Short mmCIF file of C-alpha atoms in Angstrom, two decimals:
data_model
loop_
_atom_site.label_atom_id
_atom_site.label_comp_id
_atom_site.label_asym_id
_atom_site.label_seq_id
_atom_site.Cartn_x
_atom_site.Cartn_y
_atom_site.Cartn_z
CA MET A 1302 68.41 113.29 98.52
CA SER A 1303 70.26 116.57 98.76
CA ALA A 1304 71.81 117.70 95.43
CA THR A 1305 73.66 120.72 97.09
CA VAL A 1306 77.22 118.96 96.83
CA PRO A 1307 77.83 117.29 93.54
CA VAL A 1308 79.32 113.85 94.11
CA THR A 1309 81.43 112.54 91.24
CA MET A 1310 83.50 109.36 90.84
CA SER A 1311 87.17 109.70 91.44
CA ALA A 1312 88.78 110.24 88.01
CA THR A 1313 91.49 107.67 88.53
CA LEU A 1314 89.14 105.01 89.77
CA ALA A 1315 86.58 105.73 86.94
CA ALA A 1316 89.39 105.34 84.36
CA ASP A 1317 90.54 102.17 86.00
CA GLU A 1318 87.11 100.68 85.87
CA ALA A 1319 86.52 101.74 82.33
CA LEU A 1320 89.77 100.04 81.20
CA THR A 1321 88.93 96.93 83.11
CA ARG A 1322 85.55 96.63 81.18
CA ARG A 1323 87.27 97.05 77.91
CA ARG A 1324 89.91 94.36 78.86
CA ARG A 1325 87.24 91.99 79.84
CA ALA A 1326 85.39 92.62 76.61
CA GLY A 1327 88.54 91.35 74.83
CA GLU A 1328 90.16 94.74 73.86
CA GLU A 1329 93.75 95.41 74.01
CA VAL A 1330 94.36 98.24 76.29
CA LEU A 1331 97.37 99.94 77.91
CA SER A 1332 96.53 101.12 81.35
CA LEU A 1333 98.41 104.40 82.23
CA ALA A 1334 95.53 106.06 84.22
CA GLY A 1335 95.65 104.77 87.80
CA GLY A 1336 98.49 105.14 90.26
CA GLU A 1337 98.19 101.75 91.90
CA ILE A 1338 101.54 100.21 92.33
CA GLY A 1339 101.61 96.91 90.44
CA LEU A 1340 104.04 94.97 92.64
CA PRO A 1341 103.64 91.92 94.84
CA VAL A 1342 103.22 92.02 98.64
CA LEU A 1343 106.45 91.60 100.68
CA PRO A 1344 106.37 88.08 102.22
CA GLY A 1345 107.22 89.44 105.69
CA LEU A 1346 104.03 91.71 105.52
CA ARG A 1347 101.87 88.73 104.52
CA GLU A 1348 103.20 86.73 107.44
CA ARG A 1349 102.36 89.40 109.97
CA LEU A 1350 98.97 90.08 108.53
CA ALA A 1351 98.17 86.32 108.92
CA ALA A 1352 99.62 86.10 112.30
CA ALA A 1353 97.36 88.99 113.45
CA ALA A 1354 94.17 87.60 111.99
CA ASP A 1355 92.70 86.73 115.41
CA ARG A 1356 92.78 90.39 116.39
CA ASN A 1357 89.09 91.29 116.00
CA ALA A 1358 88.51 93.97 118.55
CA TYR A 1359 88.02 97.56 117.63
CA GLY A 1360 91.07 98.94 119.55
CA PRO A 1361 91.88 102.59 120.16
CA VAL A 1362 90.35 105.03 117.57
CA ALA A 1363 93.74 106.64 116.89
CA GLY A 1364 95.46 103.35 116.37
CA SER A 1365 97.30 100.92 118.49
CA ALA A 1366 100.10 101.96 120.70
CA ALA A 1367 102.61 99.78 118.60
CA LEU A 1368 101.56 101.41 115.35
CA ARG A 1369 101.65 104.93 116.61
CA SER A 1370 105.14 104.34 118.20
CA ALA A 1371 106.39 102.79 114.95
CA ALA A 1372 105.00 105.81 112.93
CA ALA A 1373 106.71 108.20 115.36
CA GLY A 1374 110.03 106.37 114.76
CA TYR A 1375 109.57 106.38 111.00
CA TRP A 1376 109.17 110.21 111.08
CA GLU A 1377 112.04 110.69 113.62
CA ARG A 1378 114.38 108.99 111.11
CA ARG A 1379 113.34 111.71 108.75
CA ASP A 1380 114.08 114.47 111.22
CA LEU A 1381 110.42 114.96 112.07
CA ALA A 1382 110.29 113.74 115.67
CA VAL A 1383 106.71 113.46 117.09
CA ASP A 1384 105.05 112.36 120.26
CA PRO A 1385 103.27 109.05 119.54
CA GLY A 1386 100.28 110.52 121.23
CA LEU A 1387 99.97 113.07 118.36
CA VAL A 1388 99.91 110.23 115.57
CA VAL A 1389 96.46 109.16 114.30
CA CYS A 1390 95.92 106.10 112.18
CA GLY A 1391 93.13 105.70 109.63
CA PRO A 1392 91.87 103.27 107.03
CA GLY A 1393 94.00 104.86 104.32
CA SER A 1394 95.48 108.36 103.93
CA LYS A 1395 92.61 109.36 101.69
CA PRO A 1396 89.99 109.12 104.48
CA LEU A 1397 92.42 110.78 106.85
CA LEU A 1398 92.86 113.80 104.52
CA PHE A 1399 89.11 114.13 104.27
CA ALA A 1400 88.84 113.96 108.01
CA LEU A 1401 91.51 116.58 108.49
CA LEU A 1402 89.69 118.97 106.11
CA LEU A 1403 86.62 118.50 108.42
CA ALA A 1404 88.79 118.89 111.53
CA VAL A 1405 90.39 122.09 110.41
CA GLY A 1406 87.29 123.49 108.86
CA GLY A 1407 86.99 126.51 106.45
CA ASP A 1408 88.10 126.65 102.87
CA ALA A 1409 91.24 124.91 101.63
CA VAL A 1410 93.80 126.18 99.22
CA VAL A 1411 94.79 123.60 96.69
CA PRO A 1412 97.65 123.53 94.24
CA VAL A 1413 96.92 123.46 90.44
CA PRO A 1414 97.55 120.85 89.15
CA SER A 1415 96.86 118.60 92.21
CA TRP A 1416 95.69 115.14 93.00
CA VAL A 1417 92.09 114.61 91.79
CA SER A 1418 90.47 114.27 95.35
CA TYR A 1419 91.76 117.44 97.10
CA ALA A 1420 89.20 119.72 95.61
CA ALA A 1421 86.48 117.14 95.62
CA GLN A 1422 86.97 116.36 99.28
CA ALA A 1423 87.05 120.06 100.23
CA ARG A 1424 83.62 120.34 98.53
CA LEU A 1425 82.32 117.23 100.27
CA ALA A 1426 83.48 118.77 103.66
CA GLY A 1427 81.22 121.78 102.97
CA ALA A 1428 84.08 124.01 102.00
CA ARG A 1429 85.27 125.53 98.81
CA PRO A 1430 88.68 124.89 97.18
CA ILE A 1431 90.77 127.94 96.36
CA PRO A 1432 93.06 126.95 93.39
CA VAL A 1433 96.58 128.31 93.29
CA ALA A 1434 99.06 127.57 90.50
CA THR A 1435 102.36 125.94 91.20
CA LEU A 1436 105.67 127.18 89.91
CA PRO A 1437 107.06 125.41 86.81
CA GLY A 1438 108.82 122.14 87.64
CA GLU A 1439 107.69 122.45 91.34
CA GLY A 1440 104.44 120.67 91.36
CA GLY A 1441 102.44 120.05 94.62
CA VAL A 1442 103.24 123.28 96.43
CA PRO A 1443 101.28 126.55 95.52
CA ASP A 1444 103.35 129.49 94.50
CA PRO A 1445 103.81 131.35 97.81
CA ALA A 1446 103.29 134.74 96.33
CA ALA A 1447 100.18 133.74 94.52
CA LEU A 1448 98.94 132.04 97.73
CA ARG A 1449 99.21 135.29 99.60
CA GLU A 1450 97.23 137.10 97.02
CA ALA A 1451 94.55 134.34 96.59
CA VAL A 1452 93.94 134.17 100.49
CA VAL A 1453 93.77 138.00 100.80
CA LEU A 1454 91.22 138.23 97.94
CA ALA A 1455 89.22 135.30 99.30
CA ARG A 1456 88.98 136.81 102.83
CA ALA A 1457 88.08 140.20 101.31
CA ALA A 1458 85.24 138.38 99.50
CA GLY A 1459 83.93 136.97 102.81
CA ARG A 1460 85.48 133.46 102.37
CA ASN A 1461 87.21 131.61 105.19
CA PRO A 1462 90.42 129.94 104.08
CA ARG A 1463 91.89 127.87 106.86
CA CYS A 1464 94.33 125.47 105.33
CA VAL A 1465 96.62 124.89 102.38
CA VAL A 1466 97.21 121.33 101.02
CA VAL A 1467 100.54 120.44 99.56
CA THR A 1468 102.08 117.20 98.07
CA LEU A 1469 105.75 116.27 98.47
CA PRO A 1470 106.67 114.68 96.05
CA ASP A 1471 103.96 115.59 93.68
CA ASN A 1472 101.11 113.69 92.01
CA PRO A 1473 100.53 114.23 89.12
CA THR A 1474 103.77 115.74 87.95
CA GLY A 1475 106.38 113.54 89.51
CA THR A 1476 108.29 116.71 90.57
CA VAL A 1477 109.59 117.94 93.94
CA ALA A 1478 109.40 121.50 95.14
CA THR A 1479 112.62 122.96 96.11
CA PRO A 1480 113.48 123.59 99.85
CA GLY A 1481 113.29 127.31 99.08
CA THR A 1482 109.77 127.21 97.78
CA VAL A 1483 108.69 125.06 100.65
CA GLU A 1484 110.19 127.51 103.11
CA ARG A 1485 108.50 130.48 101.55
CA LEU A 1486 105.17 128.48 101.60
CA ALA A 1487 105.64 127.79 105.28
CA ARG A 1488 106.33 131.49 106.04
CA ALA A 1489 103.28 132.60 104.06
CA ALA A 1490 101.17 130.06 105.87
CA ARG A 1491 102.33 131.42 109.24
CA GLU A 1492 101.56 134.98 108.17
CA LEU A 1493 98.13 134.10 106.87
CA ASP A 1494 97.47 131.75 109.97
CA LEU A 1495 96.81 128.71 107.67
CA VAL A 1496 97.30 125.09 108.60
CA ILE A 1497 99.48 123.16 106.21
CA VAL A 1498 98.38 119.64 105.44
CA SER A 1499 101.33 118.01 103.72
CA ASP A 1500 100.59 114.75 101.86
CA GLU A 1501 104.01 113.00 101.88
CA ILE A 1502 102.86 109.56 100.82
CA TYR A 1503 105.47 109.52 97.99
CA CYS A 1504 108.46 110.67 100.15
CA ASP A 1505 110.16 107.35 99.96
CA LEU A 1506 110.00 107.33 96.16
CA VAL A 1507 112.36 110.26 95.50
CA PHE A 1508 115.06 108.87 93.08
CA ASP A 1509 118.05 110.86 94.34
CA ALA A 1510 118.60 110.08 98.09
CA GLY A 1511 120.82 113.19 98.18
CA ARG A 1512 117.98 115.53 97.33
CA PRO A 1513 115.05 114.34 99.34
CA ALA A 1514 111.71 116.04 99.54
CA ILE A 1515 111.76 118.62 102.43
CA SER A 1516 108.57 118.75 104.51
CA PRO A 1517 107.09 122.10 105.48
CA ALA A 1518 107.07 120.73 109.02
CA ARG A 1519 110.86 121.62 108.98
CA PHE A 1520 109.92 125.34 108.52
CA ALA A 1521 106.49 125.73 110.30
CA PRO A 1522 106.33 122.77 112.76
CA GLU A 1523 103.63 124.43 114.90
CA ARG A 1524 101.11 124.39 111.99
CA THR A 1525 101.98 121.54 109.71
CA VAL A 1526 100.14 118.24 109.66
CA VAL A 1527 101.93 115.48 107.71
CA THR A 1528 100.22 112.36 106.27
CA THR A 1529 101.69 109.17 104.71
CA GLY A 1530 100.79 105.49 104.29
CA LEU A 1531 101.95 102.22 102.78
CA THR A 1532 100.10 102.47 99.49
CA LYS A 1533 102.84 103.78 97.38
CA ASN A 1534 106.15 102.70 98.89
CA LEU A 1535 105.04 99.14 99.68
CA ALA A 1536 102.26 98.73 97.03
CA LEU A 1537 99.53 97.96 99.65
CA GLY A 1538 96.69 100.06 98.21
CA GLY A 1539 94.16 97.40 99.02
CA TRP A 1540 95.22 97.10 102.74
CA ARG A 1541 94.00 100.72 103.48
CA LEU A 1542 96.31 102.22 106.13
CA GLY A 1543 97.37 105.77 106.66
CA VAL A 1544 98.98 107.77 109.40
CA ALA A 1545 98.80 111.56 110.25
CA ARG A 1546 101.51 113.38 112.24
CA LEU A 1547 100.04 116.29 114.22
CA PRO A 1548 101.99 119.31 115.34
CA GLU A 1549 102.94 119.96 119.03
CA GLY A 1550 101.20 122.87 120.67
CA PRO A 1551 97.66 124.13 121.09
CA LEU A 1552 96.75 123.93 117.38
CA GLY A 1553 97.93 120.41 117.13
CA ARG A 1554 96.03 119.22 120.27
CA GLU A 1555 92.86 120.98 119.07
CA VAL A 1556 93.09 119.30 115.60
CA HIS A 1557 93.92 115.89 117.29
CA THR A 1558 90.78 116.07 119.48
CA ARG A 1559 88.58 117.04 116.50
CA LEU A 1560 90.22 114.38 114.26
CA VAL A 1561 89.87 111.51 116.74
CA GLY A 1562 86.25 112.61 117.20
CA ILE A 1563 85.51 112.54 113.53
CA ALA A 1564 87.32 109.18 113.19
CA SER A 1565 85.21 107.75 115.94
CA GLN A 1566 82.08 108.61 114.12
CA ILE A 1567 83.21 107.44 110.70
CA TRP A 1568 85.50 104.46 110.89
CA SER A 1569 85.74 103.71 114.59
CA SER A 1570 89.19 102.06 114.04
CA THR A 1571 91.49 100.69 111.36
CA ALA A 1572 91.60 96.90 110.78
CA ALA A 1573 93.71 95.56 113.63
CA PRO A 1574 95.59 92.93 111.58
CA VAL A 1575 96.53 95.54 109.01
CA GLN A 1576 97.83 97.83 111.85
CA ALA A 1577 99.99 94.90 113.25
CA ALA A 1578 101.62 94.42 109.85
CA ALA A 1579 101.99 98.20 109.31
CA ALA A 1580 103.66 98.63 112.65
CA TRP A 1581 106.39 96.15 111.52
CA ALA A 1582 106.65 97.92 108.23
CA LEU A 1583 107.01 101.34 109.64
CA ALA A 1584 109.80 100.20 111.93
CA GLU A 1585 111.58 99.62 108.60
CA PRO A 1586 113.45 96.30 109.21
CA PRO A 1587 116.07 95.39 106.45
CA GLU A 1588 113.56 93.58 104.32
CA VAL A 1589 111.40 96.62 104.13
CA VAL A 1590 114.27 98.96 103.35
CA ALA A 1591 115.45 96.57 100.57
CA TYR A 1592 111.95 96.19 99.05
CA VAL A 1593 111.30 100.00 98.95
CA GLY A 1594 114.88 100.53 97.46
CA ALA A 1595 114.19 98.06 94.69
CA ALA A 1596 110.78 99.48 93.99
CA ARG A 1597 112.26 103.07 93.77
CA ARG A 1598 114.89 101.88 91.36
CA LEU A 1599 112.25 100.11 89.21
CA HIS A 1600 110.06 103.17 89.19
CA GLU A 1601 112.87 105.42 88.18
CA ARG A 1602 114.11 103.16 85.43
CA VAL A 1603 110.67 102.72 83.75
CA VAL A 1604 109.35 106.17 84.22
CA ARG A 1605 112.63 107.65 82.69
CA ALA A 1606 112.38 105.28 79.68
CA ALA A 1607 108.81 106.40 79.18
CA ALA A 1608 109.78 110.04 79.49
CA GLY A 1609 112.33 109.63 76.69
CA ARG A 1610 109.62 108.32 74.48
CA ILE A 1611 107.27 111.09 75.29
CA THR A 1612 109.77 113.89 74.63
CA ALA A 1613 110.94 112.24 71.47
CA ALA A 1614 107.32 112.65 70.15
CA GLY A 1615 107.58 116.36 70.81
CA ALA A 1616 105.76 116.90 74.06
CA ALA A 1617 107.27 119.15 76.74
CA LEU A 1618 107.99 117.47 80.00
CA ALA A 1619 109.49 118.68 83.29
CA PRO A 1620 112.27 116.36 84.57
CA VAL A 1621 110.72 113.78 86.83
CA ARG A 1622 112.47 113.38 90.26
CA ALA A 1623 110.14 110.91 92.04
CA THR A 1624 107.15 108.69 91.83
CA CYS A 1625 105.85 106.75 88.63
CA TYR A 1626 104.05 109.76 87.17
CA LEU A 1627 104.74 111.95 84.14
CA TYR A 1628 102.73 115.06 83.31
CA PRO A 1629 103.64 115.91 79.72
CA ASP A 1630 102.26 118.99 77.87
CA PHE A 1631 101.32 118.52 74.26
CA GLN A 1632 101.20 122.24 73.68
CA PRO A 1633 104.08 122.12 71.15
CA LEU A 1634 101.89 119.82 69.08
CA ARG A 1635 98.65 121.90 69.55
CA GLU A 1636 98.40 123.02 65.87
CA ARG A 1637 99.08 119.45 64.55
CA LEU A 1638 96.65 117.89 66.99
CA ALA A 1639 93.96 120.35 65.97
CA GLU A 1640 94.32 119.95 62.28
CA VAL A 1641 94.95 116.25 62.04
CA HIS A 1642 92.77 115.00 65.00
CA GLY A 1643 90.42 117.89 65.79
CA VAL A 1644 91.87 117.88 69.30
CA HIS A 1645 91.69 121.27 71.18
CA GLY A 1646 92.09 120.34 74.86
CA GLY A 1647 93.12 117.63 77.35
CA ASP A 1648 89.70 115.89 77.47
CA ALA A 1649 89.69 115.37 73.75
CA LEU A 1650 93.31 114.15 73.75
CA ALA A 1651 92.67 111.57 76.50
CA ALA A 1652 89.45 110.51 74.67
CA LEU A 1653 91.36 110.07 71.31
CA LEU A 1654 94.05 108.02 73.01
CA ALA A 1655 91.58 105.78 74.73
CA ASP A 1656 89.17 105.27 71.82
CA ARG A 1657 91.51 105.05 68.88
CA TYR A 1658 94.60 103.59 70.45
CA GLY A 1659 93.43 101.79 73.62
CA VAL A 1660 95.71 103.81 75.93
CA GLY A 1661 94.14 104.97 79.14
CA LEU A 1662 95.44 108.06 80.90
CA LEU A 1663 93.92 111.20 82.61
CA PRO A 1664 93.47 114.64 81.18
CA GLY A 1665 94.81 117.65 83.04
CA THR A 1666 91.17 118.79 83.79
CA ALA A 1667 91.11 115.96 86.27
CA PHE A 1668 93.81 117.68 88.27
CA GLY A 1669 92.23 121.18 88.17
CA GLU A 1670 93.62 122.38 84.92
CA SER A 1671 91.64 124.48 82.25
CA ALA A 1672 89.86 122.69 79.42
CA HIS A 1673 92.17 124.29 76.96
CA CYS A 1674 95.20 122.76 78.60
CA LEU A 1675 96.99 119.89 76.63
CA ARG A 1676 98.49 118.18 79.68
CA VAL A 1677 97.83 114.61 80.64
CA ARG A 1678 98.98 112.38 83.36
CA ILE A 1679 100.71 109.08 82.59
CA ALA A 1680 101.30 106.53 85.21
CA THR A 1681 103.73 103.68 84.62
CA SER A 1682 103.14 101.69 87.69
CA ARG A 1683 100.94 99.07 85.92
CA LEU A 1684 103.63 98.08 83.41
CA TYR A 1685 105.56 95.73 85.63
CA GLY A 1686 103.69 92.61 84.71
CA GLU A 1687 100.45 90.77 84.67
CA THR A 1688 101.51 87.88 86.94
CA GLU A 1689 103.22 87.82 90.28
CA ALA A 1690 106.17 86.07 88.62
CA GLU A 1691 106.58 88.93 86.13
CA ARG A 1692 106.35 91.58 88.76
CA LEU A 1693 108.88 89.80 90.95
CA ALA A 1694 111.17 89.60 87.96
CA ALA A 1695 110.64 93.33 87.24
CA LEU A 1696 111.53 94.13 90.93
CA ASP A 1697 114.72 92.01 90.87
CA ALA A 1698 115.90 92.93 87.28
CA ALA A 1699 119.16 94.81 86.91
CA ASP A 1700 117.62 96.38 83.73
CA PRO A 1701 113.86 96.05 83.87
CA ILE A 1702 113.51 97.80 80.50
CA ARG A 1703 114.87 94.75 78.80
CA LEU A 1704 112.11 92.49 80.10
CA PRO A 1705 109.87 91.64 77.16
CA TRP A 1706 106.57 92.74 78.69
CA ILE A 1707 107.94 96.12 79.75
CA SER A 1708 109.65 96.67 76.63
CA ALA A 1709 106.62 95.95 74.66
CA SER A 1710 104.54 98.45 76.66
CA LEU A 1711 107.20 101.13 76.14
CA ASP A 1712 107.39 100.48 72.51
CA ARG A 1713 103.59 100.78 72.31
CA ILE A 1714 103.75 104.18 74.00
CA ALA A 1715 106.36 105.24 71.45
CA GLU A 1716 104.31 103.92 68.49
CA VAL A 1717 101.09 105.58 69.70
CA LEU A 1718 102.78 108.96 70.27
CA THR A 1719 104.71 108.81 67.02
CA ASP A 1720 101.38 108.15 65.22
CA LEU A 1721 99.68 110.85 67.16
CA ALA A 1722 102.26 113.41 66.23
CA ALA A 1723 102.39 112.51 62.52
CA SER A 1724 101.42 115.30 60.14
CA ASP A 1725 99.09 113.09 58.13
CA ARG A 1726 96.08 111.10 59.10
CA PRO A 1727 96.68 108.44 61.83
CA THR A 1728 96.68 104.69 61.13
CA PRO A 1729 93.31 103.33 62.33
#
């Protein structure tokens, strides 16, 4: 077996599996590592999935006509009109992103920090990731000025950067890059002849409807590919469905041809019953709009409550504007963490929280940060309940923070961080 490309387990999935093993062993753990949305399936989706269970043919590689038309309508309502013929469906946005990196080719610029799989997928595709830092409070989009410098240096060194990956809104920080930054990024990509791959799977989870995330497709439509799916807004991670919107023009047609060819060799087609349910969801009937709105309000209420407890313990935190993620920096507590706990970096901090307190989260190194960095990602999407009844109650609650199981988890976060920040030795 070739060892030229190291293959590692996704950090989020590995953390989830470790926490599951500990829970099964009878330990009390608080899962804040994975980003799976802990909410029940919308009944209308269940009904349409069941009704399509007899659809057992492969179908078109790019997806059914109904699904692609529904996806085109979804984007048109967000001022990103597209020909359904330039929409490609896949078994999750994650495989689509990997296939897009293969289709575009060359090296990929990735933001730092960024989702755990971007750099890994670039390496698996035979390319090399080129890390570029984001601006403070504007995660997911590489600093446009630093992007130019990095690409020029990479090309001078004989490398071949062909695309830049962005996330709007961002995972892991829960922030949203400003329209001005996105426009400058788009301008730099045009000048450098880069394809923009914009992962917008969290776009429906921006808290303030008056300040939505602005896609780079608004500023560089001829070179921007947009991906999304149903994993985050409708809590359908296990259904595995994603869609990609390709740009009009020669570049878009070339990428489309290559992407469909790659898809035909890897997954052939996405599960037909899931496509049928997804077509209904992407048409956004009132039931879907209401569900997404309720989920968005729940995410905002819980993640802001968690943020308050984190900053109260002394960590620095950029204001979260979307998603269910927090990315605090424990740099203000560095001296205390080193003296009291022997912690000097994010890996050690995450290990301490897991081993001593049973709190699972991810260190900044999983998102491309340096080992010295004391940032960690906290996901609150698993706090909504252990049973379907609890999760439904969380979704319907006017004030979910007052539900006993959510309140208890938030209290545990506060208790652990208070003990962590204490100036004396921690309670075992």
